Amino acid sequence: MANSAKLYKSMIDGLEYRGSAFFQCYTTCQPEHGVADDKSALQAKLSRDSRGMPEFVFDPQQGELSQKCLDLKGNPNVKNDWGQSTYAEDKEKYNYTVAHWATTEARFRKHLKVIKPDDAESMLFLDDILLCVTQADVVNRRVFDEAHRSYIPDFGVYIIADIGGKKKHVAVSRQVVLFSVERRKAWRMLQSKAGVENADYQAQIQLLEDVDGGKISIEDLRARPREIIAAEKATEG
């Protein structure tokens, strides 16, 4: 429901195609999700923009290569991990993740806690911890090992969300961070199938190789991962 015109066009194309057609459509269930009755289209858009439910079309009539048939148009920042949004309060841009989308639906309320900015100083910023973790770390349960670079403390990670037009610091549960890691991997898989190169992924893999190889300490990684990547890009440039 995030793009109704594209949905209807895809349905017509699918009906005209001389073969099977599969449609996967997402919308909220207002009472269960804690969403107003008139917000289904908006919530579908937020889900898409957060990588929760990406928008794509696979049309086998476009060719015999996956990257020819898979179209990711309609998603924000197609070449990056996350789309971006802008805070209403000061117009600052930020990465819009599934954690930010979760703040817009009451069903996630047990996984979110509004905190004071001072409380966030002892916590990890979501953008930083995501650079320290891969889905393989989740599968192998390294995210529970306090000595490992991928350790995720429960409610020890925070985001800055736009809530009611104001910037709010919100602590998120470990499950929300894991949700972000999983959705990022799913998006990266779609990108690779569509032939889209993701510079964010390449930068993260290089960073973690340097950490696991002993070139960068875990303490340094967790303290300033984005700064390290930015410095590496500046050197390459």
Short mmCIF file of C-alpha atoms in Angstrom, two decimals:
data_model
loop_
_atom_site.label_atom_id
_atom_site.label_comp_id
_atom_site.label_asym_id
_atom_site.label_seq_id
_atom_site.Cartn_x
_atom_site.Cartn_y
_atom_site.Cartn_z
CA MET A 1 0.00 0.00 0.00
CA ALA A 2 3.04 2.32 0.06
CA ASN A 3 2.71 2.86 -3.70
CA SER A 4 -0.85 2.06 -4.82
CA ALA A 5 -0.28 3.05 -8.47
CA LYS A 6 2.66 0.67 -8.76
CA LEU A 7 0.71 -2.05 -6.99
CA TYR A 8 -2.18 -1.88 -9.46
CA LYS A 9 0.17 -1.78 -12.44
CA SER A 10 1.98 -4.85 -11.13
CA MET A 11 -1.32 -6.66 -10.67
CA ILE A 12 -2.31 -5.92 -14.27
CA ASP A 13 1.13 -7.03 -15.51
CA GLY A 14 0.85 -10.21 -13.46
CA LEU A 15 -2.60 -11.02 -14.84
CA GLU A 16 -1.37 -10.49 -18.40
CA TYR A 17 1.76 -12.60 -17.88
CA ARG A 18 1.54 -16.10 -19.39
CA GLY A 19 2.64 -17.84 -16.21
CA SER A 20 2.23 -17.69 -12.45
CA ALA A 21 2.21 -14.34 -10.66
CA PHE A 22 2.82 -13.83 -6.93
CA PHE A 23 1.83 -10.68 -5.06
CA GLN A 24 3.04 -9.85 -1.56
CA CYS A 25 1.23 -6.86 -0.09
CA TYR A 26 1.73 -5.26 3.31
CA THR A 27 -0.59 -3.15 5.39
CA THR A 28 -1.10 -2.68 9.10
CA CYS A 29 -3.81 -4.30 11.19
CA GLN A 30 -4.85 -1.12 12.96
CA PRO A 31 -6.14 -2.43 16.35
CA GLU A 32 -3.34 -5.00 16.85
CA HIS A 33 -0.58 -2.64 15.67
CA GLY A 34 -1.84 0.35 17.61
CA VAL A 35 -2.34 2.50 14.53
CA ALA A 36 -5.13 4.98 13.71
CA ASP A 37 -7.76 3.79 11.22
CA ASP A 38 -6.69 6.30 8.55
CA LYS A 39 -2.95 5.61 8.75
CA SER A 40 -2.57 2.32 6.86
CA ALA A 41 -1.02 3.89 3.75
CA LEU A 42 1.35 6.02 5.84
CA GLN A 43 2.47 3.05 7.93
CA ALA A 44 3.08 0.99 4.80
CA LYS A 45 5.28 3.80 3.47
CA LEU A 46 7.22 3.99 6.74
CA SER A 47 7.70 0.22 6.70
CA ARG A 48 9.08 0.42 3.15
CA ASP A 49 11.31 3.40 3.88
CA SER A 50 12.76 1.71 6.98
CA ARG A 51 13.64 -1.50 5.01
CA GLY A 52 11.01 -3.35 7.04
CA MET A 53 9.12 -4.31 3.88
CA PRO A 54 11.04 -3.15 0.78
CA GLU A 55 9.26 -2.38 -2.48
CA PHE A 56 10.35 -4.44 -5.48
CA VAL A 57 9.14 -6.05 -8.67
CA PHE A 58 10.58 -9.21 -10.22
CA ASP A 59 9.52 -9.38 -13.86
CA PRO A 60 10.92 -12.44 -15.71
CA GLN A 61 10.00 -10.85 -19.03
CA GLN A 62 12.79 -8.30 -18.65
CA GLY A 63 15.60 -10.77 -19.33
CA GLU A 64 17.41 -13.89 -18.20
CA LEU A 65 19.59 -12.34 -15.50
CA SER A 66 18.41 -11.61 -11.97
CA GLN A 67 19.70 -8.03 -12.12
CA LYS A 68 17.65 -7.43 -15.27
CA CYS A 69 14.42 -8.74 -13.77
CA LEU A 70 14.58 -7.37 -10.24
CA ASP A 71 13.62 -3.71 -9.86
CA LEU A 72 14.14 -1.86 -6.55
CA LYS A 73 12.87 1.53 -7.71
CA GLY A 74 10.64 3.21 -5.15
CA ASN A 75 12.89 2.53 -2.18
CA PRO A 76 14.87 5.45 -0.75
CA ASN A 77 18.67 5.46 -1.08
CA VAL A 78 18.75 2.29 -3.18
CA LYS A 79 22.56 2.05 -3.08
CA ASN A 80 22.87 2.31 0.71
CA ASP A 81 21.90 0.32 3.80
CA TRP A 82 19.28 2.79 4.98
CA GLY A 83 17.06 5.51 3.66
CA GLN A 84 17.21 8.94 5.25
CA SER A 85 14.62 11.16 6.85
CA THR A 86 14.71 14.67 8.33
CA TYR A 87 13.89 15.75 11.87
CA ALA A 88 11.02 18.23 11.95
CA GLU A 89 12.62 20.08 14.87
CA ASP A 90 15.92 21.15 13.26
CA LYS A 91 15.86 19.71 9.71
CA GLU A 92 18.85 17.46 10.46
CA LYS A 93 19.04 14.31 8.34
CA TYR A 94 19.30 10.84 9.88
CA ASN A 95 19.21 7.17 8.92
CA TYR A 96 15.64 5.88 9.07
CA THR A 97 15.77 2.29 10.33
CA VAL A 98 13.17 -0.26 11.41
CA ALA A 99 13.86 0.90 14.98
CA HIS A 100 12.57 4.37 14.04
CA TRP A 101 9.56 2.83 12.32
CA ALA A 102 8.87 0.83 15.50
CA THR A 103 8.31 4.07 17.42
CA THR A 104 5.25 4.75 15.23
CA GLU A 105 3.35 1.56 16.18
CA ALA A 106 2.12 0.67 19.66
CA ARG A 107 2.78 -3.06 19.17
CA PHE A 108 6.51 -2.38 19.75
CA ARG A 109 5.99 -0.37 22.95
CA LYS A 110 7.56 -2.98 25.25
CA HIS A 111 10.78 -2.73 23.24
CA LEU A 112 11.13 1.05 23.48
CA LYS A 113 11.81 3.42 26.38
CA VAL A 114 11.99 7.21 26.07
CA ILE A 115 15.07 8.39 28.00
CA LYS A 116 16.79 11.65 28.85
CA PRO A 117 19.66 12.79 26.59
CA ASP A 118 22.04 12.52 29.57
CA ASP A 119 21.15 8.84 30.00
CA ALA A 120 22.16 8.15 26.41
CA GLU A 121 25.76 9.21 27.04
CA SER A 122 26.54 5.82 28.61
CA MET A 123 24.76 3.89 25.84
CA LEU A 124 25.56 2.88 22.26
CA PHE A 125 24.06 4.69 19.30
CA LEU A 126 22.20 2.34 16.94
CA ASP A 127 24.13 3.48 13.85
CA ASP A 128 27.37 2.57 15.67
CA ILE A 129 26.39 -0.85 17.02
CA LEU A 130 25.01 -1.91 13.63
CA LEU A 131 28.50 -1.49 12.18
CA CYS A 132 29.82 -3.96 14.77
CA VAL A 133 27.33 -6.74 14.03
CA THR A 134 26.59 -9.09 11.12
CA GLN A 135 23.78 -11.63 10.79
CA ALA A 136 26.40 -14.36 11.23
CA ASP A 137 27.15 -12.95 14.68
CA VAL A 138 23.45 -13.26 15.51
CA VAL A 139 23.16 -16.83 14.21
CA ASN A 140 26.23 -17.91 16.16
CA ARG A 141 24.99 -16.10 19.29
CA ARG A 142 28.09 -13.95 19.57
CA VAL A 143 25.80 -10.97 20.28
CA PHE A 144 25.35 -12.37 23.81
CA ASP A 145 29.11 -12.54 24.50
CA GLU A 146 30.18 -9.41 26.38
CA ALA A 147 33.78 -9.89 25.25
CA HIS A 148 32.88 -9.99 21.55
CA ARG A 149 32.77 -6.93 19.28
CA SER A 150 29.13 -7.71 18.37
CA TYR A 151 27.79 -7.78 21.93
CA ILE A 152 24.38 -6.10 22.15
CA PRO A 153 23.28 -5.00 25.64
CA ASP A 154 19.53 -5.18 26.23
CA PHE A 155 18.23 -1.60 26.34
CA GLY A 156 21.83 -0.43 26.13
CA VAL A 157 21.34 0.97 22.61
CA TYR A 158 19.47 4.13 21.69
CA ILE A 159 18.10 6.05 18.72
CA ILE A 160 16.96 9.64 18.29
CA ALA A 161 13.43 9.50 16.91
CA ASP A 162 11.09 12.16 15.59
CA ILE A 163 8.07 11.87 17.88
CA GLY A 164 5.36 14.48 17.61
CA GLY A 165 7.73 16.80 15.78
CA LYS A 166 10.32 16.66 18.59
CA LYS A 167 13.64 14.82 18.80
CA LYS A 168 13.39 12.14 21.47
CA HIS A 169 16.10 9.80 22.76
CA VAL A 170 14.71 6.27 22.85
CA ALA A 171 16.40 3.17 24.30
CA VAL A 172 15.65 0.01 22.32
CA SER A 173 15.66 -3.64 23.32
CA ARG A 174 18.16 -6.16 22.03
CA GLN A 175 15.38 -7.62 19.87
CA VAL A 176 14.94 -4.33 18.02
CA VAL A 177 18.67 -4.22 17.25
CA LEU A 178 18.54 -7.82 16.00
CA PHE A 179 15.51 -6.88 13.90
CA SER A 180 17.55 -4.07 12.35
CA VAL A 181 20.45 -6.41 11.57
CA GLU A 182 18.15 -8.99 9.97
CA ARG A 183 16.27 -6.42 7.85
CA ARG A 184 19.57 -4.91 6.73
CA LYS A 185 20.78 -8.32 5.60
CA ALA A 186 17.53 -8.97 3.71
CA TRP A 187 17.88 -5.60 1.98
CA ARG A 188 21.52 -6.30 1.08
CA MET A 189 20.48 -9.62 -0.43
CA LEU A 190 17.89 -7.85 -2.58
CA GLN A 191 20.51 -5.31 -3.64
CA SER A 192 22.94 -8.03 -4.69
CA LYS A 193 20.28 -9.83 -6.72
CA ALA A 194 19.40 -6.57 -8.43
CA GLY A 195 23.06 -5.88 -9.26
CA VAL A 196 23.28 -2.92 -6.87
CA GLU A 197 26.67 -2.38 -5.20
CA ASN A 198 26.39 -1.23 -1.60
CA ALA A 199 29.37 0.83 -0.43
CA ASP A 200 28.09 0.70 3.17
CA TYR A 201 28.38 -3.09 3.17
CA GLN A 202 31.89 -3.05 1.73
CA ALA A 203 33.01 -0.47 4.30
CA GLN A 204 31.59 -2.53 7.18
CA ILE A 205 33.19 -5.77 6.02
CA GLN A 206 36.59 -4.08 5.72
CA LEU A 207 36.17 -2.54 9.17
CA LEU A 208 35.32 -5.86 10.81
CA GLU A 209 38.18 -7.61 9.04
CA ASP A 210 40.54 -5.04 10.55
CA VAL A 211 39.02 -5.60 13.99
CA ASP A 212 39.05 -9.40 13.82
CA GLY A 213 42.61 -9.24 12.47
CA GLY A 214 43.78 -7.17 15.44
CA LYS A 215 44.45 -3.99 13.48
CA ILE A 216 41.69 -2.11 15.34
CA SER A 217 40.78 -2.78 18.97
CA ILE A 218 37.25 -3.69 20.01
CA GLU A 219 37.21 -0.69 22.34
CA ASP A 220 38.10 1.65 19.50
CA LEU A 221 35.53 0.02 17.23
CA ARG A 222 32.68 0.43 19.67
CA ALA A 223 33.68 3.99 20.52
CA ARG A 224 33.92 5.44 17.01
CA PRO A 225 33.08 3.05 14.14
CA ARG A 226 31.63 5.73 11.84
CA GLU A 227 34.65 7.94 12.42
CA ILE A 228 37.02 5.08 11.51
CA ILE A 229 35.12 4.38 8.29
CA ALA A 230 35.05 8.08 7.39
CA ALA A 231 38.81 8.32 7.94
CA GLU A 232 39.39 5.24 5.76
CA LYS A 233 37.26 6.70 2.97
CA ALA A 234 39.17 9.99 3.18
CA THR A 235 42.45 8.10 2.84
CA GLU A 236 41.17 6.20 -0.20
CA GLY A 237 39.93 9.43 -1.76
#
